[in-house]
Amino acid sequence: MLLASSDAFNDPVEHGDEPPSVGTLQPRAFQYEMLEESLQRNIIVAMDTGSGKTLILSPHIERLSQLVWFLAPNVALADQQAKVIATQIPSVQSRLLIGADGVDHWSEQWIWDGVLKGISIVISTHQVGLGLNSKKILLDALTHGFVQMSRLSLLVFDEAHHCMSNHPASRILRDFYHPHRATDQEQTPAILGLTASPVVNSKVGQLEQLETNLHAISRTPKVHREELLHHVHRPALVTLAYAAVPMGDGQSPLLSELRRLTRELDIEQDPYRVMLSRKTYCQEQLKNLATRADIVEKELGPWGSYWFIIACIQKLQLGIKDRSNTLEQLDDNEKTYLERCLSSLLSCVSEETLPVADGACLSNKVLRLLDFLAWEQLPGFTGLVFVKTRAEVAVLAELLSIHPQTKSFYTVSTFVGQSNSSKRKLNIAELVDVRSQVDTLDDLRLGRKNLVVTTSALEEGIDVSACNVVICFDKPANLKSLIQRRGRARKVESKLTLMLADDENPSTVTTWQELEEAMRRQYEDDMRQLQVLEELEAIDEGEREFVVETTGAKLLLADAVRHLYHFCATLPSRQLSQPAPIFTYSNGTIGKGPLTITAKVVLPISVDISVREACGRSVWRTERNAKRDAAFEAYIQLYNAGLISDNLLPIRGYDQAIAEVKTEVGKIPSLVQVAGQINPWHLLALQWQSIEDVSDLSRYDLLLNCNHETVLTIQVIVPCSLPTIPAITLFWDASMTFTACVQPSSPVVLTSVDIDSAAQSTQLLLSSVFRSKMDLERFDFIALFTPTEHENEKYWAEQFDGTIKGGKLKQIDVSLLSISKLGLIRDMTRDGLPHILRGFETGSSEPAIMTSIPQDSGDGGDELLLHVSRFPKRTDFLHPVSSNNQKASGVPNKILLKPEDCEIDKLPLPYAYLAATIPSILHRIGVRLTAANLCNTLLSTVGFEQLDLVVTSITATSAQEPTNYQRQEYLGDSVLKFLTSLTLMSEQIYWHEGILSSAKDHIVSNASLAKAALAAELDTFIQTKPFTGAKWRPLYVSDCLKSAAGEPREMSTKTLADIVEALIGAAFLDGGFDKAIATLRIFLPRISWSEVVKRNEILFSAYQIPICYPPPFTQLEQIVDYNFGCKTLPIEALTHPSFMGTNVTASYDRLEFLGDVCLDIIVSTTSFTHQPPIPTHGLHLIRTAVVNANFLAFLCLTLAISVPRTNIVTETEGKDHPISSYETTVPMHIWHFMRHTPNPGIRAAKQECLKRYREVKTAILEALRSGSHIPWSLLARLDAPKFFSDIIESLLGAIYIDSHGSLAACEGFLDRLGVMG
């Protein structure tokens, strides 16, 4: 919106060096009423100063494709409005044209073409300069054909009451607008007039003429008058009478001497003479100084003229000394001459300055003012003092700054008009430097100054903070001045103070007030009937009710407004906007009956457009009941749209079923008892029982490999098919690793004899290592192991069963033996402790176990010794063992045994290796069986093809497996949020972002997912127990039949939720969104999950709403590098929740809700698939960094395109004033296009953020390009308002919908931002 002002919201703080403390602001009903009417016809908006009349301009500008020309009465106002337009509508190019630009010398078409190239809004004064030589900017441009009326689409007249008589604004209308309208109505620009009052002077009867001139009707809010008066505080009128005693001549010696000097000036001594007129520049300067000093003395007293003259002389002397541009029209000789003349005056100045407290040195008028200001010294004071001349401004400001009655309380500044007159710039008597007043109004708003002395420059239009006291030091020139000054005193219990001489007639003021009321009655009939309306409000006009049959909930007419406000209070609330309904009223009559009223209510922009407005069904005599009627209809409309529950309360979640689940979920503690871990062998045991034909058994080859060579191959027989088993790494010790591979065997018909032999083989194999843990009478093993190289398994078992005495080795040539053919070496002196034979040695030894080769005992005899190493006791070969752990075990590095003390297993050593690793191999097979069981039961509808993904998903970190769920949970979390948001957005078109977020947060919460996991009995499949093998026993069918799962265990709800998300991520990796949705249907069946393509089309169809596409938005498409097919989307994506206007579907909240998850899933999938894989903590860090609000805001502030702009340079030196042009560019950013109400808080927030951005930009860019870490501290210093990041996410949502769900298109935008780099 345009022209944000503290007036528009009755807020005293607007913007400045420090961010203001701004509450939540909401457009007022009467502003909305004026906005609607202005879009229908040409109007003059006539509302009091402080009521925000300029608020309505922005929607006009946004809708227009041609030039808008904004005319202001003076430079100060034009400059202020240009700054506000640039701030509030930065998406369009605007240009300020004033005298300082040299406009009066632009006499060729190419100049105007260059100036207006690419410009959408021109802000200018009516004219440049004064008197006969003045130039009327737009009027002259139209007169000479540089600008045509057909090129304009809107003419805005600020302070429109000037459009009378022969004023330049009136001539534009009379000479060009009306003739053009008579011939070409279609190409005639619209008219918008802005004024606090249509009164121009003290005459009645000019309103109709003003309306005729502007071809507009004057409008002020009707029926809303009570609200208008509530926001616009009329000040109390106070008169200060002072004694009108004329001061005698000669009271100021310095002024008398100046007059004498002026009269007696020897012009012959002047370096520059004009012989005919006997005038010189120096002479004119002296006369002007004397005239102004005379005015100052008359109004302020002798001290005033004394200080004024001295200050002017000192200014001249300083200018000559530092060679500034003071009096630059004079040459150095003239300046020296003038300085010499004035310096002679100082001889009559005494050493001591006249005491300012001396009543004899100050006028009665000033003394009365000082007494009044001394009385008004209250906390929070802000005030204006209006005087006639600029000289009085300078002197009175100095006086108030040093006078004992005022200096300790008042901080005084000045403000005068910024006239373009070159004569004024070069006047010796000009003490107020307009450059020093740039911050005056900001200082007043922020409390750094509390009193401003000013001329009439602050009467019109310029945005001034609301004041406690406005003092008219001189009688206002006319009624217009009185009204406008009164508008500055708009704080509660403020005062408008008129200083009147005791011989002046006070009835003059009363006459002005009566005149204003007479004119306002012509178009404010309701103002005169306010008392009648108040009496009507007490009438009881009956009751209505609406009842919900299912619950009995009842809505009464009397309660409707309260209910509607409660609903608005549940809408998403922003720091700088507060959602509330806006009521507007229309009145009429039925026949000759009394006045009737109907009402309409407009709900906040976050409510869907289809239910945002509602009208009352009946006509009423009271505004109160009309308001209730509209609220009643609006609430029923919201109920029918599903935004109100059957209990007639605003919904906050998904639906009743979800609410019930939420209640139950809320009871889940952080730790819950869950089912024991499933026994994967229970199902195989059942299948062993059901086997009728042994030929149905499954056979697999188990290959034990070491160093890429197969050490042993054995067959495994099980009652069913096994899932695919990846290679199993077995860590034998720190230096040797085996790999076990399980693969289907060639088909062989098995017999019962084969099974019996296989059982015997299995017992032989396992007993070689686990003899003490086995029941040698049992043969019902869950998995049978049998050799492959012997057709007769029974013969194999008989051949390798038992041991041989070690002493027999002394009877043979051991050099001919193959060590691998021998079995384990058992030390019988230590209860058959198993060892692995490493080789043979000879020597003499006493001990049976030595840690080194025995030395010669001296007997000369050589003895055969067995070099062995201890067979490992551990049964966990799934986890590596470091060499340090082996050294710390206390086992000797080298063991030598006497053969006669040993027995040797017949079973070859490779079988012992295999037997020792069987518990580890069976564990890994068991995990795969569990995952396959899960896929075949709970997840059967998903159709997983990659079992590894499921294994990873159900494995907790505590299980200490090679993979766990954490990385897939990271991905699944994003997939879940994305699909949930997409489902809610497309299924609930009416839901605002608040309900959507509440519903999504519940659905994806840990509590909800944990409840879902328990309900689906997923807990029994989760692998939490680490494999150690310490208590491993052979798996017997009869034992496995007894237990389907382990003992109940405790598990955190977060782990349960994480496993669900990991499975969602696994499904996404296995088959995209379709399989992820299939998984969601299992765990969250109450949600209506459907295909992503279907959801995308629903959303795309929902945005097929005709809307006017603002021309500047084509530049937005260039910035984001994406062309929108549906133009509704980018407009909504850039509409802040505070926006009050037309041409809008909703605020950006819903699109931001969707864009947030689009960003999340793009970042998550990209980082997840990165090679080499990023650790889980790194993934979370990346996502946290990219979705960080300050990071996104930084990108929003950085991304821009360059828009060309032509600048015209007019040389001020020389007679011909040569003109040249040069091309430059201005940056255009995404945030320039954000549409919002002219909220001073938003404007200040943007300005302060831009200031911080400039401070940290270079450092952040450098850190992002070449730094080793994320610059969190720098981003935190940016402290960007949330709307900067919001519009990035809302644009992502808009692109996603417009592209029919293309995440690639969204990724293109992110790449354009620099996110994907």
JSON list of N, CA, C and O in Angstrom, two decimals, residues 1254-1293:
[
{"chain": "A", "resi": 1254, "resn": "ARG", "atom": "N", "xyz": [23.76, -4.23, 4.79]},
{"chain": "A", "resi": 1254, "resn": "ARG", "atom": "CA", "xyz": [24.92, -3.57, 4.19]},
{"chain": "A", "resi": 1254, "resn": "ARG", "atom": "C", "xyz": [26.17, -3.76, 5.06]},
{"chain": "A", "resi": 1254, "resn": "ARG", "atom": "O", "xyz": [27.29, -3.81, 4.55]},
{"chain": "A", "resi": 1255, "resn": "GLU", "atom": "N", "xyz": [25.97, -3.87, 6.36]},
{"chain": "A", "resi": 1255, "resn": "GLU", "atom": "CA", "xyz": [27.11, -4.02, 7.26]},
{"chain": "A", "resi": 1255, "resn": "GLU", "atom": "C", "xyz": [27.72, -5.43, 7.19]},
{"chain": "A", "resi": 1255, "resn": "GLU", "atom": "O", "xyz": [28.93, -5.58, 7.35]},
{"chain": "A", "resi": 1256, "resn": "VAL", "atom": "N", "xyz": [26.89, -6.45, 6.98]},
{"chain": "A", "resi": 1256, "resn": "VAL", "atom": "CA", "xyz": [27.40, -7.83, 7.05]},
{"chain": "A", "resi": 1256, "resn": "VAL", "atom": "C", "xyz": [27.47, -8.52, 5.70]},
{"chain": "A", "resi": 1256, "resn": "VAL", "atom": "O", "xyz": [27.96, -9.64, 5.60]},
{"chain": "A", "resi": 1257, "resn": "LYS", "atom": "N", "xyz": [27.00, -7.88, 4.64]},
{"chain": "A", "resi": 1257, "resn": "LYS", "atom": "CA", "xyz": [26.90, -8.54, 3.34]},
{"chain": "A", "resi": 1257, "resn": "LYS", "atom": "C", "xyz": [28.22, -9.13, 2.88]},
{"chain": "A", "resi": 1257, "resn": "LYS", "atom": "O", "xyz": [28.32, -10.32, 2.54]},
{"chain": "A", "resi": 1258, "resn": "THR", "atom": "N", "xyz": [29.26, -8.32, 2.85]},
{"chain": "A", "resi": 1258, "resn": "THR", "atom": "CA", "xyz": [30.55, -8.77, 2.32]},
{"chain": "A", "resi": 1258, "resn": "THR", "atom": "C", "xyz": [31.10, -9.94, 3.12]},
{"chain": "A", "resi": 1258, "resn": "THR", "atom": "O", "xyz": [31.58, -10.94, 2.55]},
{"chain": "A", "resi": 1259, "resn": "ALA", "atom": "N", "xyz": [31.02, -9.84, 4.43]},
{"chain": "A", "resi": 1259, "resn": "ALA", "atom": "CA", "xyz": [31.55, -10.90, 5.28]},
{"chain": "A", "resi": 1259, "resn": "ALA", "atom": "C", "xyz": [30.78, -12.21, 5.10]},
{"chain": "A", "resi": 1259, "resn": "ALA", "atom": "O", "xyz": [31.37, -13.29, 5.06]},
{"chain": "A", "resi": 1260, "resn": "ILE", "atom": "N", "xyz": [29.46, -12.12, 4.98]},
{"chain": "A", "resi": 1260, "resn": "ILE", "atom": "CA", "xyz": [28.66, -13.34, 4.80]},
{"chain": "A", "resi": 1260, "resn": "ILE", "atom": "C", "xyz": [28.96, -13.98, 3.45]},
{"chain": "A", "resi": 1260, "resn": "ILE", "atom": "O", "xyz": [29.14, -15.20, 3.35]},
{"chain": "A", "resi": 1261, "resn": "LEU", "atom": "N", "xyz": [29.04, -13.17, 2.40]},
{"chain": "A", "resi": 1261, "resn": "LEU", "atom": "CA", "xyz": [29.34, -13.71, 1.08]},
{"chain": "A", "resi": 1261, "resn": "LEU", "atom": "C", "xyz": [30.69, -14.40, 1.06]},
{"chain": "A", "resi": 1261, "resn": "LEU", "atom": "O", "xyz": [30.85, -15.49, 0.49]},
{"chain": "A", "resi": 1262, "resn": "GLU", "atom": "N", "xyz": [31.67, -13.80, 1.69]},
{"chain": "A", "resi": 1262, "resn": "GLU", "atom": "CA", "xyz": [33.00, -14.39, 1.74]},
{"chain": "A", "resi": 1262, "resn": "GLU", "atom": "C", "xyz": [32.98, -15.71, 2.50]},
{"chain": "A", "resi": 1262, "resn": "GLU", "atom": "O", "xyz": [33.60, -16.70, 2.08]},
{"chain": "A", "resi": 1263, "resn": "ALA", "atom": "N", "xyz": [32.26, -15.74, 3.61]},
{"chain": "A", "resi": 1263, "resn": "ALA", "atom": "CA", "xyz": [32.18, -16.98, 4.40]},
{"chain": "A", "resi": 1263, "resn": "ALA", "atom": "C", "xyz": [31.46, -18.08, 3.64]},
{"chain": "A", "resi": 1263, "resn": "ALA", "atom": "O", "xyz": [31.84, -19.26, 3.72]},
{"chain": "A", "resi": 1264, "resn": "LEU", "atom": "N", "xyz": [30.41, -17.72, 2.89]},
{"chain": "A", "resi": 1264, "resn": "LEU", "atom": "CA", "xyz": [29.67, -18.73, 2.14]},
{"chain": "A", "resi": 1264, "resn": "LEU", "atom": "C", "xyz": [30.49, -19.25, 0.96]},
{"chain": "A", "resi": 1264, "resn": "LEU", "atom": "O", "xyz": [30.38, -20.43, 0.59]},
{"chain": "A", "resi": 1265, "resn": "ARG", "atom": "N", "xyz": [31.32, -18.41, 0.38]},
{"chain": "A", "resi": 1265, "resn": "ARG", "atom": "CA", "xyz": [32.08, -18.82, -0.79]},
{"chain": "A", "resi": 1265, "resn": "ARG", "atom": "C", "xyz": [33.31, -19.65, -0.42]},
{"chain": "A", "resi": 1265, "resn": "ARG", "atom": "O", "xyz": [33.62, -20.65, -1.09]},
{"chain": "A", "resi": 1266, "resn": "SER", "atom": "N", "xyz": [34.00, -19.24, 0.61]},
{"chain": "A", "resi": 1266, "resn": "SER", "atom": "CA", "xyz": [35.28, -19.90, 0.89]},
{"chain": "A", "resi": 1266, "resn": "SER", "atom": "C", "xyz": [35.48, -20.28, 2.34]},
{"chain": "A", "resi": 1266, "resn": "SER", "atom": "O", "xyz": [36.53, -20.79, 2.70]},
{"chain": "A", "resi": 1267, "resn": "GLY", "atom": "N", "xyz": [34.50, -20.02, 3.19]},
{"chain": "A", "resi": 1267, "resn": "GLY", "atom": "CA", "xyz": [34.66, -20.33, 4.60]},
{"chain": "A", "resi": 1267, "resn": "GLY", "atom": "C", "xyz": [34.52, -21.82, 4.87]},
{"chain": "A", "resi": 1267, "resn": "GLY", "atom": "O", "xyz": [33.99, -22.59, 4.06]},
{"chain": "A", "resi": 1268, "resn": "SER", "atom": "N", "xyz": [35.00, -22.22, 6.03]},
{"chain": "A", "resi": 1268, "resn": "SER", "atom": "CA", "xyz": [34.95, -23.63, 6.42]},
{"chain": "A", "resi": 1268, "resn": "SER", "atom": "C", "xyz": [33.75, -23.95, 7.30]},
{"chain": "A", "resi": 1268, "resn": "SER", "atom": "O", "xyz": [33.54, -25.09, 7.67]},
{"chain": "A", "resi": 1269, "resn": "HIS", "atom": "N", "xyz": [32.99, -22.93, 7.63]},
{"chain": "A", "resi": 1269, "resn": "HIS", "atom": "CA", "xyz": [31.83, -23.15, 8.49]},
{"chain": "A", "resi": 1269, "resn": "HIS", "atom": "C", "xyz": [30.74, -22.15, 8.12]},
{"chain": "A", "resi": 1269, "resn": "HIS", "atom": "O", "xyz": [30.97, -21.16, 7.42]},
{"chain": "A", "resi": 1270, "resn": "ILE", "atom": "N", "xyz": [29.56, -22.43, 8.63]},
{"chain": "A", "resi": 1270, "resn": "ILE", "atom": "CA", "xyz": [28.41, -21.57, 8.35]},
{"chain": "A", "resi": 1270, "resn": "ILE", "atom": "C", "xyz": [28.52, -20.32, 9.23]},
{"chain": "A", "resi": 1270, "resn": "ILE", "atom": "O", "xyz": [28.72, -20.43, 10.44]},
{"chain": "A", "resi": 1271, "resn": "PRO", "atom": "N", "xyz": [28.37, -19.13, 8.65]},
{"chain": "A", "resi": 1271, "resn": "PRO", "atom": "CA", "xyz": [28.55, -17.89, 9.44]},
{"chain": "A", "resi": 1271, "resn": "PRO", "atom": "C", "xyz": [27.33, -17.57, 10.30]},
{"chain": "A", "resi": 1271, "resn": "PRO", "atom": "O", "xyz": [26.63, -16.58, 10.08]},
{"chain": "A", "resi": 1272, "resn": "TRP", "atom": "N", "xyz": [27.09, -18.42, 11.31]},
{"chain": "A", "resi": 1272, "resn": "TRP", "atom": "CA", "xyz": [25.88, -18.25, 12.13]},
{"chain": "A", "resi": 1272, "resn": "TRP", "atom": "C", "xyz": [25.85, -16.89, 12.81]},
{"chain": "A", "resi": 1272, "resn": "TRP", "atom": "O", "xyz": [24.79, -16.24, 12.86]},
{"chain": "A", "resi": 1273, "resn": "SER", "atom": "N", "xyz": [26.96, -16.46, 13.35]},
{"chain": "A", "resi": 1273, "resn": "SER", "atom": "CA", "xyz": [26.96, -15.19, 14.09]},
{"chain": "A", "resi": 1273, "resn": "SER", "atom": "C", "xyz": [26.65, -14.02, 13.17]},
{"chain": "A", "resi": 1273, "resn": "SER", "atom": "O", "xyz": [25.93, -13.09, 13.56]},
{"chain": "A", "resi": 1274, "resn": "LEU", "atom": "N", "xyz": [27.20, -14.05, 11.95]},
{"chain": "A", "resi": 1274, "resn": "LEU", "atom": "CA", "xyz": [26.91, -12.97, 11.00]},
{"chain": "A", "resi": 1274, "resn": "LEU", "atom": "C", "xyz": [25.44, -12.98, 10.59]},
{"chain": "A", "resi": 1274, "resn": "LEU", "atom": "O", "xyz": [24.81, -11.92, 10.47]},
{"chain": "A", "resi": 1275, "resn": "LEU", "atom": "N", "xyz": [24.91, -14.17, 10.34]},
{"chain": "A", "resi": 1275, "resn": "LEU", "atom": "CA", "xyz": [23.50, -14.26, 9.97]},
{"chain": "A", "resi": 1275, "resn": "LEU", "atom": "C", "xyz": [22.62, -13.81, 11.12]},
{"chain": "A", "resi": 1275, "resn": "LEU", "atom": "O", "xyz": [21.57, -13.19, 10.91]},
{"chain": "A", "resi": 1276, "resn": "ALA", "atom": "N", "xyz": [23.02, -14.12, 12.34]},
{"chain": "A", "resi": 1276, "resn": "ALA", "atom": "CA", "xyz": [22.24, -13.67, 13.50]},
{"chain": "A", "resi": 1276, "resn": "ALA", "atom": "C", "xyz": [22.26, -12.15, 13.60]},
{"chain": "A", "resi": 1276, "resn": "ALA", "atom": "O", "xyz": [21.26, -11.54, 14.00]},
{"chain": "A", "resi": 1277, "resn": "ARG", "atom": "N", "xyz": [23.37, -11.54, 13.23]},
{"chain": "A", "resi": 1277, "resn": "ARG", "atom": "CA", "xyz": [23.44, -10.07, 13.25]},
{"chain": "A", "resi": 1277, "resn": "ARG", "atom": "C", "xyz": [22.49, -9.46, 12.23]},
{"chain": "A", "resi": 1277, "resn": "ARG", "atom": "O", "xyz": [22.01, -8.33, 12.43]},
{"chain": "A", "resi": 1278, "resn": "LEU", "atom": "N", "xyz": [22.22, -10.18, 11.15]},
{"chain": "A", "resi": 1278, "resn": "LEU", "atom": "CA", "xyz": [21.27, -9.67, 10.16]},
{"chain": "A", "resi": 1278, "resn": "LEU", "atom": "C", "xyz": [19.89, -9.49, 10.79]},
{"chain": "A", "resi": 1278, "resn": "LEU", "atom": "O", "xyz": [19.20, -8.50, 10.54]},
{"chain": "A", "resi": 1279, "resn": "ASP", "atom": "N", "xyz": [19.47, -10.46, 11.60]},
{"chain": "A", "resi": 1279, "resn": "ASP", "atom": "CA", "xyz": [18.22, -10.36, 12.36]},
{"chain": "A", "resi": 1279, "resn": "ASP", "atom": "C", "xyz": [17.08, -9.86, 11.47]},
{"chain": "A", "resi": 1279, "resn": "ASP", "atom": "O", "xyz": [16.40, -8.89, 11.79]},
{"chain": "A", "resi": 1280, "resn": "ALA", "atom": "N", "xyz": [16.88, -10.54, 10.36]},
{"chain": "A", "resi": 1280, "resn": "ALA", "atom": "CA", "xyz": [15.92, -10.08, 9.36]},
{"chain": "A", "resi": 1280, "resn": "ALA", "atom": "C", "xyz": [14.48, -10.34, 9.81]},
{"chain": "A", "resi": 1280, "resn": "ALA", "atom": "O", "xyz": [14.20, -11.38, 10.41]},
{"chain": "A", "resi": 1281, "resn": "PRO", "atom": "N", "xyz": [13.56, -9.43, 9.52]},
{"chain": "A", "resi": 1281, "resn": "PRO", "atom": "CA", "xyz": [12.14, -9.71, 9.77]},
{"chain": "A", "resi": 1281, "resn": "PRO", "atom": "C", "xyz": [11.72, -10.96, 9.00]},
{"chain": "A", "resi": 1281, "resn": "PRO", "atom": "O", "xyz": [12.22, -11.23, 7.91]},
{"chain": "A", "resi": 1282, "resn": "LYS", "atom": "N", "xyz": [10.79, -11.68, 9.55]},
{"chain": "A", "resi": 1282, "resn": "LYS", "atom": "CA", "xyz": [10.44, -12.98, 8.99]},
{"chain": "A", "resi": 1282, "resn": "LYS", "atom": "C", "xyz": [9.88, -12.88, 7.57]},
{"chain": "A", "resi": 1282, "resn": "LYS", "atom": "O", "xyz": [9.99, -13.82, 6.79]},
{"chain": "A", "resi": 1283, "resn": "PHE", "atom": "N", "xyz": [9.29, -11.73, 7.21]},
{"chain": "A", "resi": 1283, "resn": "PHE", "atom": "CA", "xyz": [8.65, -11.68, 5.89]},
{"chain": "A", "resi": 1283, "resn": "PHE", "atom": "C", "xyz": [9.66, -11.81, 4.75]},
{"chain": "A", "resi": 1283, "resn": "PHE", "atom": "O", "xyz": [9.29, -12.20, 3.65]},
{"chain": "A", "resi": 1284, "resn": "PHE", "atom": "N", "xyz": [10.93, -11.51, 4.99]},
{"chain": "A", "resi": 1284, "resn": "PHE", "atom": "CA", "xyz": [11.93, -11.70, 3.93]},
{"chain": "A", "resi": 1284, "resn": "PHE", "atom": "C", "xyz": [12.08, -13.18, 3.57]},
{"chain": "A", "resi": 1284, "resn": "PHE", "atom": "O", "xyz": [12.15, -13.54, 2.39]},
{"chain": "A", "resi": 1285, "resn": "SER", "atom": "N", "xyz": [12.14, -14.03, 4.57]},
{"chain": "A", "resi": 1285, "resn": "SER", "atom": "CA", "xyz": [12.26, -15.48, 4.29]},
{"chain": "A", "resi": 1285, "resn": "SER", "atom": "C", "xyz": [10.90, -16.05, 3.88]},
{"chain": "A", "resi": 1285, "resn": "SER", "atom": "O", "xyz": [10.85, -16.99, 3.07]},
{"chain": "A", "resi": 1286, "resn": "ASP", "atom": "N", "xyz": [9.83, -15.49, 4.41]},
{"chain": "A", "resi": 1286, "resn": "ASP", "atom": "CA", "xyz": [8.49, -15.99, 4.06]},
{"chain": "A", "resi": 1286, "resn": "ASP", "atom": "C", "xyz": [8.22, -15.90, 2.56]},
{"chain": "A", "resi": 1286, "resn": "ASP", "atom": "O", "xyz": [7.67, -16.83, 1.96]},
{"chain": "A", "resi": 1287, "resn": "ILE", "atom": "N", "xyz": [8.60, -14.79, 1.95]},
{"chain": "A", "resi": 1287, "resn": "ILE", "atom": "CA", "xyz": [8.28, -14.63, 0.53]},
{"chain": "A", "resi": 1287, "resn": "ILE", "atom": "C", "xyz": [9.14, -15.52, -0.35]},
{"chain": "A", "resi": 1287, "resn": "ILE", "atom": "O", "xyz": [8.73, -15.88, -1.46]},
{"chain": "A", "resi": 1288, "resn": "ILE", "atom": "N", "xyz": [10.32, -15.91, 0.13]},
{"chain": "A", "resi": 1288, "resn": "ILE", "atom": "CA", "xyz": [11.10, -16.91, -0.61]},
{"chain": "A", "resi": 1288, "resn": "ILE", "atom": "C", "xyz": [10.35, -18.23, -0.62]},
{"chain": "A", "resi": 1288, "resn": "ILE", "atom": "O", "xyz": [10.20, -18.89, -1.66]},
{"chain": "A", "resi": 1289, "resn": "GLU", "atom": "N", "xyz": [9.87, -18.64, 0.55]},
{"chain": "A", "resi": 1289, "resn": "GLU", "atom": "CA", "xyz": [9.16, -19.92, 0.64]},
{"chain": "A", "resi": 1289, "resn": "GLU", "atom": "C", "xyz": [7.82, -19.85, -0.07]},
{"chain": "A", "resi": 1289, "resn": "GLU", "atom": "O", "xyz": [7.40, -20.83, -0.69]},
{"chain": "A", "resi": 1290, "resn": "SER", "atom": "N", "xyz": [7.13, -18.72, 0.00]},
{"chain": "A", "resi": 1290, "resn": "SER", "atom": "CA", "xyz": [5.84, -18.62, -0.70]},
{"chain": "A", "resi": 1290, "resn": "SER", "atom": "C", "xyz": [6.03, -18.66, -2.21]},
{"chain": "A", "resi": 1290, "resn": "SER", "atom": "O", "xyz": [5.21, -19.24, -2.93]},
{"chain": "A", "resi": 1291, "resn": "LEU", "atom": "N", "xyz": [7.11, -18.08, -2.71]},
{"chain": "A", "resi": 1291, "resn": "LEU", "atom": "CA", "xyz": [7.40, -18.18, -4.14]},
{"chain": "A", "resi": 1291, "resn": "LEU", "atom": "C", "xyz": [7.71, -19.62, -4.54]},
{"chain": "A", "resi": 1291, "resn": "LEU", "atom": "O", "xyz": [7.32, -20.07, -5.62]},
{"chain": "A", "resi": 1292, "resn": "LEU", "atom": "N", "xyz": [8.40, -20.35, -3.67]},
{"chain": "A", "resi": 1292, "resn": "LEU", "atom": "CA", "xyz": [8.63, -21.77, -3.93]},
{"chain": "A", "resi": 1292, "resn": "LEU", "atom": "C", "xyz": [7.31, -22.51, -4.05]},
{"chain": "A", "resi": 1292, "resn": "LEU", "atom": "O", "xyz": [7.12, -23.34, -4.96]},
{"chain": "A", "resi": 1293, "resn": "GLY", "atom": "N", "xyz": [6.39, -22.24, -3.12]},
{"chain": "A", "resi": 1293, "resn": "GLY", "atom": "CA", "xyz": [5.08, -22.87, -3.18]},
{"chain": "A", "resi": 1293, "resn": "GLY", "atom": "C", "xyz": [4.33, -22.49, -4.45]},
{"chain": "A", "resi": 1293, "resn": "GLY", "atom": "O", "xyz": [3.66, -23.33, -5.07]}
]
